[in-house]
Short mmCIF file of C-alpha atoms in Angstrom, two decimals:
data_model
loop_
_atom_site.label_atom_id
_atom_site.label_comp_id
_atom_site.label_asym_id
_atom_site.label_seq_id
_atom_site.Cartn_x
_atom_site.Cartn_y
_atom_site.Cartn_z
CA MET A 1 -1.14 -21.29 24.71
CA ASN A 2 -1.88 -18.49 22.42
CA ARG A 3 1.25 -16.55 21.78
CA LEU A 4 -0.50 -13.31 20.53
CA PRO A 5 -1.61 -11.92 23.96
CA ILE A 6 1.91 -12.67 25.41
CA LEU A 7 3.51 -10.81 22.55
CA ALA A 8 1.18 -7.80 22.99
CA LEU A 9 1.68 -7.80 26.70
CA LEU A 10 5.46 -7.90 26.17
CA LEU A 11 5.35 -5.16 23.81
CA ALA A 12 3.17 -3.05 26.20
CA CYS A 13 5.65 -3.64 29.03
CA ALA A 14 8.88 -2.81 26.96
CA PRO A 15 10.56 0.50 27.67
CA GLY A 16 9.94 3.15 25.13
CA VAL A 17 6.55 1.89 24.05
CA HIS A 18 4.30 4.89 23.30
CA ALA A 19 1.11 2.99 22.41
CA LEU A 20 -0.35 -0.11 20.87
CA ASP A 21 -2.82 0.55 18.07
CA TRP A 22 -4.86 -2.35 16.71
CA GLY A 23 -7.62 -2.99 14.22
CA VAL A 24 -9.60 -5.67 12.44
CA ASN A 25 -10.44 -5.34 8.60
CA LEU A 26 -13.00 -7.41 7.05
CA ALA A 27 -12.84 -8.05 3.43
CA GLU A 28 -15.16 -9.79 0.91
CA LEU A 29 -13.65 -10.58 -2.45
CA PRO A 30 -15.95 -12.18 -5.05
CA VAL A 31 -14.57 -12.85 -8.58
CA MET A 32 -16.35 -14.25 -11.55
CA VAL A 33 -14.70 -15.52 -14.76
CA THR A 34 -16.65 -16.84 -17.80
CA GLY A 35 -15.23 -17.97 -21.19
CA GLU A 36 -13.02 -20.94 -22.26
CA GLN A 37 -12.51 -21.54 -18.55
CA SER A 38 -15.20 -20.55 -16.01
CA LEU A 39 -14.67 -19.72 -12.27
CA ALA A 40 -16.71 -18.46 -9.55
CA TYR A 41 -14.56 -17.55 -6.40
CA SER A 42 -15.09 -15.69 -3.29
CA ALA A 43 -12.83 -15.12 -0.43
CA SER A 44 -13.99 -13.70 2.95
CA GLU A 45 -10.79 -12.34 4.93
CA VAL A 46 -10.43 -11.20 8.45
CA HIS A 47 -7.14 -9.17 9.05
CA LEU A 48 -6.01 -8.41 12.47
CA TRP A 49 -3.29 -5.99 12.63
CA LEU A 50 -1.23 -4.39 15.46
CA THR A 51 1.45 -1.65 15.45
CA ALA A 52 3.50 -0.42 18.22
CA PRO A 53 6.17 2.39 18.16
CA LEU A 54 9.12 0.99 19.98
CA SER A 55 11.77 3.50 21.04
CA GLY A 56 11.93 5.10 17.51
CA MET A 57 11.35 1.80 15.74
CA ALA A 58 8.03 0.67 14.32
CA PHE A 59 6.54 -2.82 15.15
CA ARG A 60 3.74 -4.25 12.89
CA LEU A 61 2.05 -7.52 13.01
CA GLU A 62 -0.82 -8.47 10.63
CA THR A 63 -2.64 -11.87 10.57
CA VAL A 64 -5.20 -12.84 8.17
CA GLY A 65 -7.75 -15.59 8.22
CA THR A 66 -9.36 -16.47 4.78
CA TRP A 67 -12.24 -18.60 3.91
CA ALA A 68 -12.19 -19.14 0.16
CA ALA A 69 -14.54 -21.00 -1.94
CA SER A 70 -14.57 -21.59 -5.69
CA THR A 71 -16.21 -23.63 -8.28
CA ALA A 72 -15.65 -24.14 -12.11
CA ASP A 73 -19.25 -25.04 -12.65
CA LEU A 74 -21.33 -22.05 -12.87
CA THR A 75 -24.50 -23.86 -13.98
CA VAL A 76 -25.25 -26.01 -10.84
CA ALA A 77 -25.38 -24.30 -7.53
CA ASN A 78 -22.89 -25.72 -5.00
CA GLN A 79 -21.52 -28.40 -7.25
CA ASN A 80 -17.80 -29.29 -6.97
CA LEU A 81 -17.38 -26.44 -4.38
CA ASN A 82 -13.76 -26.26 -3.29
CA SER A 83 -13.32 -24.41 -0.07
CA GLN A 84 -10.33 -23.74 1.91
CA ILE A 85 -9.48 -22.08 5.28
CA THR A 86 -6.08 -20.46 5.70
CA LEU A 87 -4.52 -18.61 8.68
CA ASP A 88 -1.42 -16.70 7.81
CA VAL A 89 0.93 -14.06 9.23
CA GLU A 90 0.78 -11.32 6.38
CA GLU A 91 3.31 -9.24 8.13
CA LEU A 92 5.70 -9.20 11.15
CA SER A 93 8.19 -6.62 10.88
CA LEU A 94 10.33 -4.17 12.83
CA ALA A 95 11.50 -1.10 11.01
CA GLY A 96 13.67 1.94 11.89
CA HIS A 97 15.41 4.98 10.73
CA GLY A 98 18.90 6.22 11.62
CA VAL A 99 21.11 9.22 10.51
CA TRP A 100 24.89 9.92 10.22
CA ASN A 101 26.52 13.04 11.64
CA GLY A 102 23.18 14.28 12.94
CA GLY A 103 21.70 13.82 9.46
CA GLU A 104 24.28 15.76 7.37
CA GLY A 105 26.16 12.65 6.53
CA GLY A 106 23.18 10.72 5.30
CA ALA A 107 20.42 8.60 6.54
CA PHE A 108 19.31 5.06 6.54
CA ASP A 109 16.10 2.99 6.80
CA TRP A 110 16.16 -0.66 7.81
CA SER A 111 13.56 -3.36 8.26
CA LEU A 112 13.62 -7.00 9.74
CA GLY A 113 11.12 -9.66 9.38
CA ARG A 114 8.22 -10.50 6.96
CA ARG A 115 7.47 -7.85 4.39
CA GLN A 116 6.52 -7.30 0.80
CA VAL A 117 9.52 -7.15 -1.70
CA THR A 118 9.25 -5.63 -5.20
CA ASP A 119 11.99 -5.55 -7.58
CA LEU A 120 13.23 -2.47 -9.54
CA THR A 121 10.96 -3.22 -12.63
CA GLY A 122 7.97 -2.75 -10.42
CA GLY A 123 7.16 -6.49 -9.80
CA TRP A 124 7.93 -8.41 -13.09
CA ILE A 125 10.71 -10.36 -11.29
CA VAL A 126 9.79 -10.34 -7.67
CA ASP A 127 6.51 -9.41 -6.23
CA SER A 128 6.05 -11.31 -3.14
CA ARG A 129 6.46 -11.40 0.80
CA TRP A 130 9.74 -12.55 2.12
CA ASP A 131 11.32 -13.25 5.54
CA GLY A 132 14.36 -11.28 5.74
CA ALA A 133 16.36 -7.84 6.31
CA ALA A 134 16.76 -4.86 4.36
CA VAL A 135 18.72 -1.67 4.69
CA THR A 136 18.44 1.45 2.38
CA ALA A 137 20.97 4.25 2.90
CA HIS A 138 20.69 7.73 1.36
CA ALA A 139 23.54 10.26 1.10
CA GLY A 140 22.94 13.37 -0.93
CA GLN A 141 21.46 12.15 -4.38
CA THR A 142 22.63 8.55 -4.00
CA LYS A 143 21.04 5.66 -2.59
CA LEU A 144 22.23 2.28 -1.66
CA ALA A 145 19.88 -0.81 -0.96
CA LEU A 146 20.78 -4.08 0.36
CA GLY A 147 18.56 -6.95 1.27
CA ALA A 148 18.16 -10.66 1.73
CA GLY A 149 15.19 -12.88 2.34
CA TYR A 150 13.87 -16.44 2.47
CA SER A 151 10.59 -17.82 1.00
CA GLY A 152 10.52 -21.18 2.84
CA LEU A 153 8.58 -20.04 5.83
CA LEU A 154 5.62 -18.67 3.73
CA LEU A 155 2.44 -20.41 3.49
CA ASN A 156 2.18 -22.33 0.39
CA ALA A 157 -1.53 -21.49 -0.12
CA ASN A 158 -0.66 -17.75 -0.36
CA SER A 159 2.74 -18.03 -1.76
CA ARG A 160 3.38 -16.43 -5.29
CA VAL A 161 6.94 -18.07 -5.61
CA ASP A 162 6.95 -19.67 -9.00
CA GLY A 163 10.66 -19.42 -10.15
CA SER A 164 10.74 -22.94 -11.73
CA PRO A 165 8.42 -25.66 -13.03
CA ALA A 166 8.87 -27.52 -9.83
CA ASP A 167 7.70 -24.36 -7.92
CA LEU A 168 4.57 -24.02 -10.16
CA ALA A 169 3.63 -27.62 -9.46
CA ASP A 170 4.06 -26.90 -5.69
CA GLN A 171 1.53 -23.87 -5.85
CA SER A 172 -1.35 -26.25 -6.95
CA ASN A 173 -0.21 -29.05 -4.36
CA THR A 174 -2.61 -28.39 -1.50
CA SER A 175 -0.96 -30.94 0.75
CA LEU A 176 2.22 -28.77 1.02
CA LEU A 177 2.23 -26.42 4.11
CA LEU A 178 5.12 -24.07 3.10
CA ALA A 179 6.20 -22.39 0.08
CA PRO A 180 9.25 -23.41 -2.17
CA LYS A 181 12.55 -22.77 -0.33
CA ARG A 182 14.46 -20.03 -2.03
CA LEU A 183 16.92 -17.46 -0.72
CA LEU A 184 16.74 -14.01 -2.30
CA GLY A 185 19.36 -11.38 -2.20
CA TYR A 186 19.59 -7.95 -3.79
CA LEU A 187 21.97 -4.96 -4.14
CA GLY A 188 20.93 -1.75 -5.59
CA VAL A 189 22.43 1.64 -6.28
CA GLY A 190 20.54 4.79 -7.37
CA VAL A 191 21.24 8.41 -8.24
CA ASN A 192 18.50 10.90 -8.05
CA GLU A 193 18.30 13.50 -10.85
CA ALA A 194 21.64 11.86 -12.40
CA PHE A 195 21.01 13.78 -15.69
CA PHE A 196 18.20 15.86 -17.14
CA ARG A 197 16.17 15.38 -13.94
CA GLN A 198 16.06 11.65 -14.53
CA ASP A 199 16.70 9.05 -11.75
CA LEU A 200 18.84 6.34 -12.57
CA GLN A 201 18.78 3.00 -10.67
CA LEU A 202 20.71 -0.32 -10.99
CA GLU A 203 19.92 -3.52 -9.18
CA LEU A 204 21.52 -7.07 -8.90
CA LEU A 205 19.13 -9.70 -7.72
CA GLY A 206 19.86 -13.23 -7.18
CA ASP A 207 17.87 -16.14 -5.94
CA TYR A 208 19.08 -19.60 -4.75
CA ASP A 209 16.84 -22.67 -5.00
CA PHE A 210 17.27 -25.24 -2.14
CA ARG A 211 15.71 -28.04 -4.05
CA ASP A 212 17.74 -31.16 -5.00
CA ALA A 213 20.22 -30.42 -7.81
CA ASP A 214 18.08 -32.19 -10.42
CA GLU A 215 15.03 -29.97 -9.78
CA ALA A 216 16.76 -26.81 -8.63
CA VAL A 217 16.72 -23.67 -10.83
CA HIS A 218 18.82 -20.71 -9.73
CA GLY A 219 18.73 -17.26 -11.08
CA ALA A 220 20.28 -13.95 -11.31
CA TYR A 221 18.83 -10.66 -12.71
CA ALA A 222 20.53 -7.38 -13.38
CA THR A 223 18.19 -4.40 -13.97
CA ALA A 224 18.66 -0.73 -15.03
CA ALA A 225 15.86 1.74 -14.71
CA PHE A 226 15.48 5.42 -15.67
CA SER A 227 12.68 7.47 -14.49
CA GLY A 228 11.62 11.29 -14.22
CA PRO A 229 9.71 14.06 -15.59
CA LEU A 230 9.61 15.09 -19.38
CA PRO A 231 8.64 18.33 -20.93
CA GLY A 232 4.85 19.01 -21.45
CA GLY A 233 3.83 17.53 -18.02
CA LEU A 234 4.88 13.97 -19.27
CA SER A 235 6.72 11.45 -17.14
CA GLU A 236 8.51 8.36 -18.09
CA ARG A 237 9.91 5.12 -16.79
CA LEU A 238 12.27 2.83 -18.75
CA TYR A 239 13.65 -0.45 -17.45
CA THR A 240 15.34 -3.49 -18.71
CA THR A 241 16.53 -6.70 -17.05
CA GLY A 242 18.95 -9.47 -18.17
CA ALA A 243 18.39 -12.70 -16.67
CA VAL A 244 20.55 -15.96 -16.32
CA ARG A 245 18.73 -19.01 -15.05
CA ARG A 246 20.62 -22.26 -14.35
CA SER A 247 19.14 -25.73 -14.01
CA SER A 248 20.84 -29.10 -13.74
CA THR A 249 20.78 -29.46 -17.53
CA GLU A 250 21.16 -25.94 -19.00
CA TRP A 251 21.95 -22.31 -18.63
CA THR A 252 19.28 -20.03 -20.27
CA LEU A 253 19.47 -16.28 -20.88
CA GLY A 254 16.49 -14.03 -20.89
CA LEU A 255 15.64 -10.34 -21.25
CA LEU A 256 12.65 -8.21 -20.15
CA SER A 257 12.13 -4.65 -21.23
CA GLY A 258 9.54 -2.03 -20.50
CA ALA A 259 8.49 1.42 -21.00
CA GLU A 260 5.89 3.79 -19.58
CA VAL A 261 4.81 7.36 -20.59
CA GLY A 262 2.28 9.08 -18.39
CA VAL A 263 0.58 12.48 -18.44
CA ASP A 264 -1.37 14.18 -15.77
CA VAL A 265 -4.08 16.70 -16.68
CA GLY A 266 -5.39 18.91 -14.04
CA PHE A 267 -9.02 18.51 -14.99
CA LEU A 268 -10.77 16.00 -12.76
CA GLY A 269 -7.27 14.55 -11.80
CA PHE A 270 -7.17 12.71 -15.20
CA ARG A 271 -4.26 10.59 -15.90
CA ALA A 272 -3.21 8.71 -18.91
CA VAL A 273 -0.49 6.21 -19.11
CA LEU A 274 0.79 4.27 -22.28
CA SER A 275 2.93 1.27 -21.24
CA ALA A 276 4.64 -1.77 -22.87
CA VAL A 277 6.48 -4.65 -21.49
CA ALA A 278 8.09 -7.73 -23.51
CA ALA A 279 10.11 -10.65 -22.46
CA TRP A 280 12.32 -12.96 -24.48
CA ALA A 281 14.21 -16.05 -23.33
CA GLN A 282 15.97 -19.21 -24.30
CA GLY A 283 14.45 -22.57 -23.50
CA THR A 284 10.85 -23.96 -23.36
CA TYR A 285 9.89 -21.99 -20.16
CA GLY A 286 10.84 -18.69 -21.40
CA PHE A 287 11.59 -15.72 -19.15
CA GLN A 288 11.08 -16.93 -15.68
CA PRO A 289 10.75 -14.54 -12.90
CA VAL A 290 11.11 -15.47 -9.13
CA SER A 291 7.52 -14.52 -8.42
CA GLY A 292 6.16 -12.39 -11.11
CA ASP A 293 3.05 -10.97 -12.46
CA SER A 294 0.75 -11.75 -15.39
CA VAL A 295 1.10 -9.28 -18.39
CA SER A 296 -2.66 -9.22 -18.76
CA ASP A 297 -5.53 -8.61 -16.32
CA VAL A 298 -8.47 -10.79 -17.66
CA ILE A 299 -6.51 -13.94 -18.79
CA SER A 300 -3.51 -15.09 -16.97
CA LEU A 301 -0.58 -14.70 -19.36
CA PRO A 302 2.94 -15.13 -17.67
CA THR A 303 5.86 -13.06 -18.90
CA ALA A 304 7.59 -16.26 -20.26
CA HIS A 305 7.30 -15.30 -24.09
CA ALA A 306 4.69 -12.56 -23.81
CA ALA A 307 4.49 -8.85 -24.54
CA SER A 308 1.74 -6.30 -23.93
CA VAL A 309 0.94 -2.59 -24.82
CA LYS A 310 -1.48 -1.03 -22.70
CA LEU A 311 -3.35 2.34 -22.59
CA ASP A 312 -4.83 3.26 -19.27
CA GLY A 313 -6.92 6.47 -18.58
CA SER A 314 -8.19 7.34 -15.08
CA ILE A 315 -9.76 10.08 -13.25
CA ARG A 316 -9.58 11.10 -9.53
CA PRO A 317 -12.12 13.87 -9.24
CA TRP A 318 -11.99 13.82 -5.43
CA THR A 319 -9.84 12.29 -2.69
CA GLY A 320 -10.57 8.52 -2.21
CA PHE A 321 -12.33 7.93 -5.56
CA VAL A 322 -10.66 6.73 -8.74
CA ALA A 323 -12.08 5.39 -11.79
CA GLY A 324 -10.48 4.10 -15.01
CA VAL A 325 -10.44 2.45 -18.38
CA ARG A 326 -7.86 0.37 -20.04
CA ALA A 327 -7.18 -1.43 -23.26
CA ASP A 328 -4.46 -3.95 -23.69
CA SER A 329 -3.08 -5.58 -26.66
CA LEU A 330 -1.40 -8.97 -25.93
CA TRP A 331 1.37 -10.56 -28.05
CA ARG A 332 3.83 -13.36 -27.75
CA THR A 333 7.53 -13.24 -28.55
CA SER A 334 8.21 -16.80 -29.64
CA THR A 335 6.26 -19.50 -31.35
CA ASP A 336 6.13 -21.48 -28.05
CA LEU A 337 2.55 -22.03 -26.86
CA PRO A 338 1.41 -19.81 -24.01
CA PRO A 339 -0.75 -21.73 -21.39
CA LEU A 340 -4.15 -20.47 -22.73
CA ALA A 341 -7.31 -22.36 -23.51
CA GLY A 342 -8.21 -22.32 -27.18
CA ILE A 343 -4.87 -21.57 -28.60
CA LEU A 344 -3.83 -23.20 -31.97
CA PRO A 345 -0.88 -25.40 -31.71
CA GLY A 346 0.29 -24.70 -35.22
CA ALA A 347 -0.41 -21.02 -35.42
CA THR A 348 2.43 -18.56 -35.97
CA ASP A 349 0.56 -15.37 -35.42
CA SER A 350 2.29 -13.16 -32.78
CA TRP A 351 -0.83 -11.15 -31.85
CA LEU A 352 -2.83 -12.99 -29.15
CA GLY A 353 -5.87 -10.66 -28.80
CA THR A 354 -7.04 -7.66 -27.03
CA GLU A 355 -8.42 -6.88 -23.55
CA ALA A 356 -10.57 -4.07 -22.49
CA GLY A 357 -11.69 -3.21 -19.08
CA VAL A 358 -12.71 -0.70 -16.41
CA TYR A 359 -11.43 -0.49 -12.68
CA GLY A 360 -11.98 1.83 -9.72
CA SER A 361 -11.94 2.18 -6.07
CA TRP A 362 -13.89 4.42 -3.64
CA GLU A 363 -13.26 5.17 0.03
CA PRO A 364 -16.34 7.02 1.15
CA THR A 365 -15.11 7.06 4.69
CA SER A 366 -12.22 6.17 6.91
CA ASP A 367 -13.61 2.72 7.50
CA VAL A 368 -15.19 1.54 4.29
CA SER A 369 -13.64 1.00 0.83
CA LEU A 370 -15.01 -0.62 -2.27
CA GLY A 371 -12.96 -1.67 -5.44
CA TRP A 372 -14.16 -3.06 -8.65
CA SER A 373 -12.59 -4.40 -11.70
CA GLY A 374 -13.91 -5.75 -14.91
CA GLY A 375 -12.74 -6.78 -18.31
CA VAL A 376 -13.09 -8.80 -21.41
CA PHE A 377 -10.42 -10.65 -23.45
CA PHE A 378 -11.15 -10.96 -27.22
CA PRO A 379 -9.10 -13.72 -28.82
CA GLN A 380 -7.46 -13.01 -32.21
CA PHE A 381 -8.46 -16.03 -34.40
CA GLY A 382 -5.19 -16.37 -36.06
CA ALA A 383 -3.63 -17.50 -32.86
CA PHE A 384 -6.70 -19.23 -31.24
CA ALA A 385 -9.30 -21.63 -32.68
CA SER A 386 -12.33 -19.78 -34.11
CA THR A 387 -14.62 -21.55 -31.62
CA THR A 388 -12.72 -19.89 -28.67
CA GLN A 389 -15.04 -18.04 -26.42
CA VAL A 390 -14.62 -14.40 -25.17
CA THR A 391 -13.40 -14.43 -21.53
CA ALA A 392 -14.91 -12.09 -19.16
CA LEU A 393 -13.87 -11.32 -15.60
CA SER A 394 -15.55 -9.21 -12.96
CA ALA A 395 -14.18 -8.71 -9.36
CA ILE A 396 -15.40 -6.62 -6.49
CA SER A 397 -13.83 -6.05 -3.12
CA LEU A 398 -15.63 -4.67 -0.18
CA THR A 399 -13.41 -3.89 2.91
CA VAL A 400 -14.61 -2.56 6.30
CA LYS A 401 -12.07 -1.33 8.80
CA LEU A 402 -13.20 -1.91 12.49
CA MET B 1 12.85 36.15 17.95
CA GLN B 2 9.55 36.48 20.06
CA THR B 3 8.12 38.96 17.52
CA LYS B 4 8.86 36.55 14.60
CA ARG B 5 7.26 33.62 16.45
CA LEU B 6 4.33 35.70 17.03
CA TRP B 7 3.94 36.73 13.49
CA ALA B 8 4.28 33.12 12.47
CA VAL B 9 1.45 32.21 14.88
CA LEU B 10 -0.70 35.04 13.72
CA ILE B 11 -0.17 34.11 9.98
CA SER B 12 -0.76 30.36 10.57
CA LEU B 13 -3.93 31.37 12.51
CA PHE B 14 -5.15 33.86 9.95
CA LEU B 15 -7.87 31.63 8.68
CA PRO B 16 -9.13 30.64 12.08
CA LEU B 17 -9.39 34.24 13.18
CA THR B 18 -11.54 35.18 10.13
CA LEU B 19 -13.93 32.29 11.24
CA ALA B 20 -14.11 32.74 15.04
CA GLY B 21 -13.51 35.08 17.87
CA ALA B 22 -10.34 36.79 18.78
CA GLN B 23 -7.41 34.83 20.43
CA SER B 24 -4.88 36.37 22.72
CA PRO B 25 -1.50 36.74 20.89
CA VAL B 26 0.29 36.12 24.34
CA VAL B 27 -1.69 32.98 25.01
CA LEU B 28 -1.06 31.65 21.41
CA ASP B 29 2.67 32.51 21.68
CA ARG B 30 2.88 30.28 25.01
CA ILE B 31 1.00 27.53 23.29
CA VAL B 32 3.23 27.48 20.32
CA ARG B 33 6.20 27.45 22.33
CA ALA B 34 4.98 24.54 24.65
CA GLN B 35 6.81 21.15 24.28
CA GLU B 36 3.62 19.33 25.10
CA LEU B 37 0.17 20.75 24.42
CA THR B 38 -1.94 20.45 27.57
CA VAL B 39 -5.51 19.56 27.87
CA ALA B 40 -6.45 23.16 28.87
CA GLN B 41 -4.35 24.63 25.83
CA ALA B 42 -6.16 22.15 23.60
CA ALA B 43 -9.38 23.35 24.86
CA TYR B 44 -8.40 26.95 24.47
CA LEU B 45 -7.28 26.49 20.92
CA VAL B 46 -10.49 24.61 19.83
CA PHE B 47 -13.08 26.70 21.78
CA SER B 48 -11.59 30.02 20.72
CA ALA B 49 -11.38 28.94 17.11
CA SER B 50 -14.86 27.69 17.24
CA GLY B 51 -16.14 30.96 18.71
CA ARG B 52 -17.20 29.46 22.04
CA LEU B 53 -14.52 31.23 24.19
CA GLY B 54 -14.34 34.84 23.01
CA GLU B 55 -11.60 36.49 25.06
CA GLY B 56 -11.23 33.81 27.64
CA THR B 57 -8.15 32.09 29.12
CA GLU B 58 -7.01 28.45 29.05
CA ASP B 59 -8.42 27.96 32.56
CA GLU B 60 -11.84 29.28 31.38
CA ALA B 61 -11.55 27.05 28.41
CA PHE B 62 -10.66 24.01 30.64
CA GLY B 63 -13.81 24.98 32.63
CA GLN B 64 -15.93 25.02 29.54
CA LEU B 65 -14.45 21.60 28.78
CA LYS B 66 -15.41 20.37 32.14
CA THR B 67 -18.94 21.72 31.94
CA LYS B 68 -19.52 20.14 28.70
CA GLY B 69 -18.29 16.73 30.24
CA TRP B 70 -15.52 16.45 27.51
CA ASP B 71 -12.61 16.57 30.04
CA GLY B 72 -12.64 12.71 30.54
CA GLY B 73 -11.37 13.25 34.12
CA ARG B 74 -8.16 14.66 32.91
CA GLN B 75 -6.27 17.45 34.73
CA PRO B 76 -5.79 20.79 32.83
CA GLY B 77 -2.01 20.40 32.86
CA ALA B 78 -1.97 16.85 31.63
CA ALA B 79 -0.57 16.25 28.03
CA GLU B 80 -3.16 16.11 25.25
CA ARG B 81 -2.87 12.87 23.16
CA SER B 82 -3.41 12.97 19.50
CA ASP B 83 -6.59 10.79 19.64
CA GLU B 84 -7.92 12.97 22.33
CA PHE B 85 -7.30 16.14 20.48
CA ALA B 86 -9.05 14.44 17.43
CA TRP B 87 -12.06 13.66 19.50
CA LEU B 88 -12.16 17.09 20.83
CA LEU B 89 -12.06 18.57 17.32
CA ALA B 90 -14.80 16.19 16.10
CA ARG B 91 -17.20 17.36 18.72
CA ALA B 92 -16.37 21.05 18.32
CA PHE B 93 -16.58 21.12 14.49
CA PRO B 94 -18.90 19.59 11.99
CA LEU B 95 -16.28 17.28 10.65
CA HIS B 96 -17.18 14.37 8.44
CA ARG B 97 -17.46 11.04 10.29
CA GLY B 98 -17.18 7.55 9.13
CA MET B 99 -19.52 4.77 9.77
CA LEU B 100 -17.76 3.47 12.96
CA GLY B 101 -17.28 7.17 14.20
CA THR B 102 -21.00 7.65 13.97
CA LEU B 103 -21.99 4.32 15.69
CA PHE B 104 -19.22 4.35 18.26
CA PRO B 105 -18.05 7.99 18.73
CA GLY B 106 -14.73 8.36 20.64
CA PRO B 107 -11.10 9.02 20.43
CA ARG B 108 -10.27 5.93 18.51
CA TYR B 109 -12.45 6.62 15.39
CA ALA B 110 -12.19 10.40 15.65
CA TYR B 111 -8.46 9.88 15.20
CA ARG B 112 -8.82 7.53 12.19
CA ASP B 113 -11.35 10.02 10.55
CA LEU B 114 -8.90 12.93 10.82
CA VAL B 115 -6.06 10.74 9.34
CA PHE B 116 -8.33 9.87 6.55
CA GLN B 117 -9.17 13.38 5.82
CA GLY B 118 -5.40 14.26 5.67
CA LEU B 119 -5.78 16.38 8.81
CA LEU B 120 -3.39 14.29 10.92
CA PRO B 121 -0.36 12.45 9.66
CA ALA B 122 -0.91 9.00 8.45
CA GLN B 123 2.13 7.44 10.18
CA GLY B 124 1.45 8.89 13.51
CA ASP B 125 0.80 7.47 16.80
CA PRO B 126 -2.90 7.93 18.31
CA LYS B 127 -1.55 7.81 21.73
CA ALA B 128 1.39 10.13 21.24
CA THR B 129 1.28 13.59 22.79
CA LEU B 130 1.42 16.91 20.54
CA SER B 131 3.54 19.79 20.82
CA GLY B 132 1.85 23.10 20.89
CA ALA B 133 3.00 23.97 17.40
CA GLN B 134 1.59 20.71 16.16
CA GLY B 135 -1.69 21.33 17.74
CA VAL B 136 -1.86 24.71 16.13
CA GLY B 137 -1.02 23.24 12.74
CA VAL B 138 -3.74 20.57 13.11
CA LEU B 139 -6.31 23.13 14.09
CA ARG B 140 -5.24 25.23 10.99
CA LYS B 141 -5.95 22.32 8.76
CA VAL B 142 -9.21 21.40 10.31
CA LEU B 143 -10.40 25.10 9.87
CA ALA B 144 -9.39 25.17 6.25
CA ALA B 145 -11.16 21.88 5.63
CA LEU B 146 -14.58 23.38 6.95
CA PRO B 147 -17.41 24.16 4.43
CA GLU B 148 -17.36 27.80 5.25
CA ALA B 149 -13.59 28.14 4.52
CA ARG B 150 -13.90 26.81 1.00
CA PRO B 151 -14.16 29.27 -1.81
#
C-alpha cells in the first residue's frame, strides 16, 4: 500500500496543522560535452513536494523521479544509449525554532531528517544530503552548531559521497542500491563581527567509514573561516582546512585554502568576484573530501592536487534574472596526474589550462525558470598532449512549477 | 496610544491614499488592531484602495464582494486566509500573473504569484490567516508595486 497518502492524511489530522501545501515541479536538464570525451545527457525530473506547518514546526517532503539518458557517441543517433529511472526521497525533514528566556537568552533552530549539508568552506569538504539531526544555537554575537548524519540510506545513483577510492568505485556501480555508509558529525562555533566587522567561524568535522578495516578511510577536518565587508564596497571570505585521513595502511595530512574578494556595483546589479582555492595532501589520492566539488566547471577536476583562480562577473538588472561570465585558470599542486584525458604522464608543468564560460538564469514568472551554462576548456600543451582537443560544455535547465 | 496607531496607519497608507479614494481612519484603526483580518475587512481594504468603494463601510465592501461573486460563500466575519487575500488582490489590481495563474486563476496560483513578486513572505503558509496589520502591510506593498506608483 502506498504510504504517501497515509502520511498526508495523518499530517492533515494532526493537532496544530494549519495547512498542507504541495506542488509538482517538472524539470528538463539537457547537457552536451564535446572534446576529448564526448557526452550527451538528458534528465527529465518530476519533483513532488509537500509542506505542512506543525505546531510551530515545519515538515517538508520532496520526492523526485528521474529518467536520465546518456550516450558518449554523438555521431550515431540512439547508439549506446544508457537510460536509467530513479525514484528518490530528496528531502524528508522536520524543523523548528525555539528561544530561551523569551528570546533574551538566545534562540536555536533544529532540524531532523534528510537534508542538505554544506561545510564551512562552502562545499569543498561536504556538499551532500544526509539523514541526521542538527541544532544551531544563537546567543548575542555567538553561534554554536552541532550535527550528525548518516549517508548509508541515500540512493547510490544520486549519492555524492566519494571519500575514498572504494566510495568512488561504488559511485559507478549501478548494481548498488544504497550509497557508501559513512557517519558524519560536526561541531561549529562562530562569532559575528568578532573584529573589524569580520565574522569568525571554526568547525570540526569528522567522518567514520563503516567499510571493512582494509577498505575503510576515516577522516577529520578542522576549518577556520573569516568573512565580512571591506572598505570601498568590497567583501571578503577566507577559509582554510587542515585534514587528517586514516586508511588501514597510512595516515595522510592535507590542506585546503581559499580566498574570495567580491565587489558590488549599483549599476545593473553588477557583481565581480575574484576567488582562488588550492589543495595539497600527502599520498597518491591527494586531498580527499567526504563529498566535495570539482574546482572547475567544464572539465571535472577534483580538489585532490588542484588549484584554481577564477574571475566572475555577473549582472542582475531585474529581479529573477542573472547573467554572468567567468574565466578560470586551473593548476595542479603536485606532479601526480589528475584524472583528465590527454594529460602527459611525464609533464612537470603546473598550469593545466584555462576555462571560460557564461551562465545565467531567468525566472519570468512564479512558475517557469530557465537556466543556462556554457564553457570551454583550453588545455595548456605543456601539461597536455598537443593533440588534446578543446572541451566544450553546454547545459540548459527548464523548470515548470505546477 | 490610539493617536500613535492612527498616525502609523495613515503613514503606512499614504501611498494608497494618493492612488485611491478616501478611507475612514476609524475603520482603518479597527482593522489594524484586528487579531484576524476578516473577509469584510479585507474587502474594505482592497476596494477602498482600488477606488471602488469611496466612503463606504466594511458591510458595503462585503456587499460589493458578494455582488461580484468573489465572496466564495464565506461569511463577512470569517477570517481571511493568505491565499484568499492574494486572490482578491489579484482580481482587484492589474498584478502580473504567471502561466498557471493565467490558465487556472484562483487562490493557489495568486498566492504563489504574490510570493514570487515579494509581496507576501516566502516562508508563509497560504492557508494561514492574517492579522489586520499584516493585511494593511501586504496591501501597501501591492500598491507600491503598481505601475502608477513607480517614479
